Amino acid sequence: MKRIVRDDGLRTSAHPTVLENHLHLIAQSPNLPAEIASFKSWTAKRLLEVLKEQRAEHVLKQLAFYKKTHKHDRDYQVWEEGSHPEQIQKPCDDAAKNRIHPPKSG
């Protein structure tokens, strides 16, 4: 995430929340779909490098199993295709940010 903020001009107003199977992010960019695609591509490549280095064959087999059959340019499917952005119409208040990135409890 820091790379696309630094290199591609993505602006974020809250820390991304990474969950088990998705992430939440409040962001702004002239070309948000391209920025999200760049993020997903970079993280997928890096994750696969780490999994191969650690010989995590079970995880790699799962990622190969879930690859779409029409995808001939890759061996694994890390991210779901596409993204599901929701536009925020008004400035985000603290309550909205807390829904995206809940504060840590004591």
mmCIF file of C-alpha atoms in Angstrom:
data_model
loop_
_atom_site.group_PDB
_atom_site.id
_atom_site.type_symbol
_atom_site.label_atom_id
_atom_site.label_comp_id
_atom_site.label_asym_id
_atom_site.label_seq_id
_atom_site.Cartn_x
_atom_site.Cartn_y
_atom_site.Cartn_z
ATOM 1 C CA MET A 1 0.000 0.000 0.000
ATOM 2 C CA LYS A 2 2.836 2.398 0.843
ATOM 3 C CA ARG A 3 4.319 1.810 -2.604
ATOM 4 C CA ILE A 4 1.236 2.962 -4.518
ATOM 5 C CA VAL A 5 0.754 5.899 -2.164
ATOM 6 C CA ARG A 6 4.362 6.942 -2.783
ATOM 7 C CA ASP A 7 4.720 6.044 -6.478
ATOM 8 C CA ASP A 8 1.237 6.287 -7.963
ATOM 9 C CA GLY A 9 -0.392 9.133 -6.036
ATOM 10 C CA LEU A 10 -3.074 7.186 -4.200
ATOM 11 C CA ARG A 11 -4.370 9.186 -1.247
ATOM 12 C CA THR A 12 -5.761 7.404 1.801
ATOM 13 C CA SER A 13 -7.622 8.923 4.731
ATOM 14 C CA ALA A 14 -7.532 5.924 7.066
ATOM 15 C CA HIS A 15 -5.328 2.899 7.507
ATOM 16 C CA PRO A 16 -6.484 -0.068 5.431
ATOM 17 C CA THR A 17 -8.146 -2.835 7.393
ATOM 18 C CA VAL A 18 -7.051 -6.244 6.143
ATOM 19 C CA LEU A 19 -9.432 -9.036 7.073
ATOM 20 C CA GLU A 20 -9.303 -12.769 6.400
ATOM 21 C CA ASN A 21 -10.789 -12.541 2.920
ATOM 22 C CA HIS A 22 -10.986 -8.847 1.987
ATOM 23 C CA LEU A 23 -9.847 -5.377 2.906
ATOM 24 C CA HIS A 24 -11.442 -2.014 3.623
ATOM 25 C CA LEU A 25 -9.822 1.182 2.454
ATOM 26 C CA ILE A 26 -10.828 4.822 2.209
ATOM 27 C CA ALA A 27 -8.925 6.178 -0.773
ATOM 28 C CA GLN A 28 -8.901 8.796 -3.498
ATOM 29 C CA SER A 29 -7.154 8.721 -6.861
ATOM 30 C CA PRO A 30 -7.662 10.070 -10.371
ATOM 31 C CA ASN A 31 -7.688 6.433 -11.525
ATOM 32 C CA LEU A 32 -8.740 4.343 -8.533
ATOM 33 C CA PRO A 33 -9.455 1.122 -10.507
ATOM 34 C CA ALA A 34 -5.907 1.158 -11.894
ATOM 35 C CA GLU A 35 -4.446 1.804 -8.433
ATOM 36 C CA ILE A 36 -6.401 -1.079 -6.905
ATOM 37 C CA ALA A 37 -5.348 -3.353 -9.787
ATOM 38 C CA SER A 38 -1.717 -2.358 -9.223
ATOM 39 C CA PHE A 39 -2.013 -3.081 -5.493
ATOM 40 C CA LYS A 40 -3.586 -6.482 -6.110
ATOM 41 C CA SER A 41 -1.003 -7.428 -8.733
ATOM 42 C CA TRP A 42 1.974 -6.449 -6.576
ATOM 43 C CA THR A 43 0.663 -8.142 -3.433
ATOM 44 C CA ALA A 44 -0.230 -11.338 -5.309
ATOM 45 C CA LYS A 45 3.255 -11.583 -6.824
ATOM 46 C CA ARG A 46 4.926 -10.938 -3.490
ATOM 47 C CA LEU A 47 2.702 -13.407 -1.617
ATOM 48 C CA LEU A 48 3.422 -16.133 -4.179
ATOM 49 C CA GLU A 49 7.163 -15.468 -3.863
ATOM 50 C CA VAL A 50 6.975 -15.903 -0.089
ATOM 51 C CA LEU A 51 4.817 -19.043 -0.318
ATOM 52 C CA LYS A 52 7.233 -20.616 -2.800
ATOM 53 C CA GLU A 53 10.261 -19.678 -0.666
ATOM 54 C CA GLN A 54 8.599 -21.293 2.353
ATOM 55 C CA ARG A 55 7.499 -24.322 0.301
ATOM 56 C CA ALA A 56 3.885 -23.826 1.405
ATOM 57 C CA GLU A 57 2.628 -26.457 -1.044
ATOM 58 C CA HIS A 58 -0.773 -26.876 0.614
ATOM 59 C CA VAL A 59 -1.603 -23.170 0.236
ATOM 60 C CA LEU A 60 -0.224 -23.058 -3.317
ATOM 61 C CA LYS A 61 -2.388 -26.044 -4.269
ATOM 62 C CA GLN A 62 -5.456 -24.249 -2.922
ATOM 63 C CA LEU A 63 -4.615 -21.096 -4.875
ATOM 64 C CA ALA A 64 -4.123 -23.204 -8.021
ATOM 65 C CA PHE A 65 -7.440 -24.989 -7.441
ATOM 66 C CA TYR A 66 -9.381 -21.704 -7.249
ATOM 67 C CA LYS A 67 -7.810 -20.216 -10.376
ATOM 68 C CA LYS A 68 -10.444 -19.527 -13.014
ATOM 69 C CA THR A 69 -10.209 -22.006 -15.902
ATOM 70 C CA HIS A 70 -10.163 -19.203 -18.493
ATOM 71 C CA LYS A 71 -7.091 -17.605 -16.868
ATOM 72 C CA HIS A 72 -4.205 -18.905 -18.971
ATOM 73 C CA ASP A 73 -1.737 -16.195 -17.926
ATOM 74 C CA ARG A 74 -1.248 -17.453 -14.369
ATOM 75 C CA ASP A 75 -1.017 -20.595 -12.264
ATOM 76 C CA TYR A 76 -2.680 -19.255 -9.117
ATOM 77 C CA GLN A 77 -5.630 -17.074 -8.093
ATOM 78 C CA VAL A 78 -4.784 -14.903 -5.096
ATOM 79 C CA TRP A 79 -7.387 -12.122 -5.311
ATOM 80 C CA GLU A 80 -10.976 -12.309 -6.480
ATOM 81 C CA GLU A 81 -11.451 -10.640 -9.846
ATOM 82 C CA GLY A 82 -12.577 -7.032 -9.740
ATOM 83 C CA SER A 83 -13.246 -4.803 -6.771
ATOM 84 C CA HIS A 84 -16.388 -3.466 -5.174
ATOM 85 C CA PRO A 85 -15.846 0.211 -4.389
ATOM 86 C CA GLU A 86 -18.518 2.286 -2.706
ATOM 87 C CA GLN A 87 -18.379 6.035 -3.212
ATOM 88 C CA ILE A 88 -18.538 8.207 -0.117
ATOM 89 C CA GLN A 89 -20.685 11.238 -0.875
ATOM 90 C CA LYS A 90 -19.761 13.437 2.069
ATOM 91 C CA PRO A 91 -16.641 13.873 4.182
ATOM 92 C CA CYS A 92 -15.962 10.883 6.367
ATOM 93 C CA ASP A 93 -16.493 11.474 10.077
ATOM 94 C CA ASP A 94 -14.785 9.604 12.924
ATOM 95 C CA ALA A 95 -17.725 7.190 13.309
ATOM 96 C CA ALA A 96 -17.444 6.143 9.657
ATOM 97 C CA LYS A 97 -13.663 5.724 9.950
ATOM 98 C CA ASN A 98 -14.183 3.558 13.035
ATOM 99 C CA ARG A 99 -16.449 1.233 11.043
ATOM 100 C CA ILE A 100 -13.679 0.826 8.484
ATOM 101 C CA HIS A 101 -10.775 0.724 10.958
ATOM 102 C CA PRO A 102 -12.102 0.033 14.479
ATOM 103 C CA PRO A 103 -9.966 1.362 17.328
ATOM 104 C CA LYS A 104 -7.992 -1.240 19.259
ATOM 105 C CA SER A 105 -9.573 -2.122 22.573
ATOM 106 C CA GLY A 106 -7.593 -1.841 25.840
#
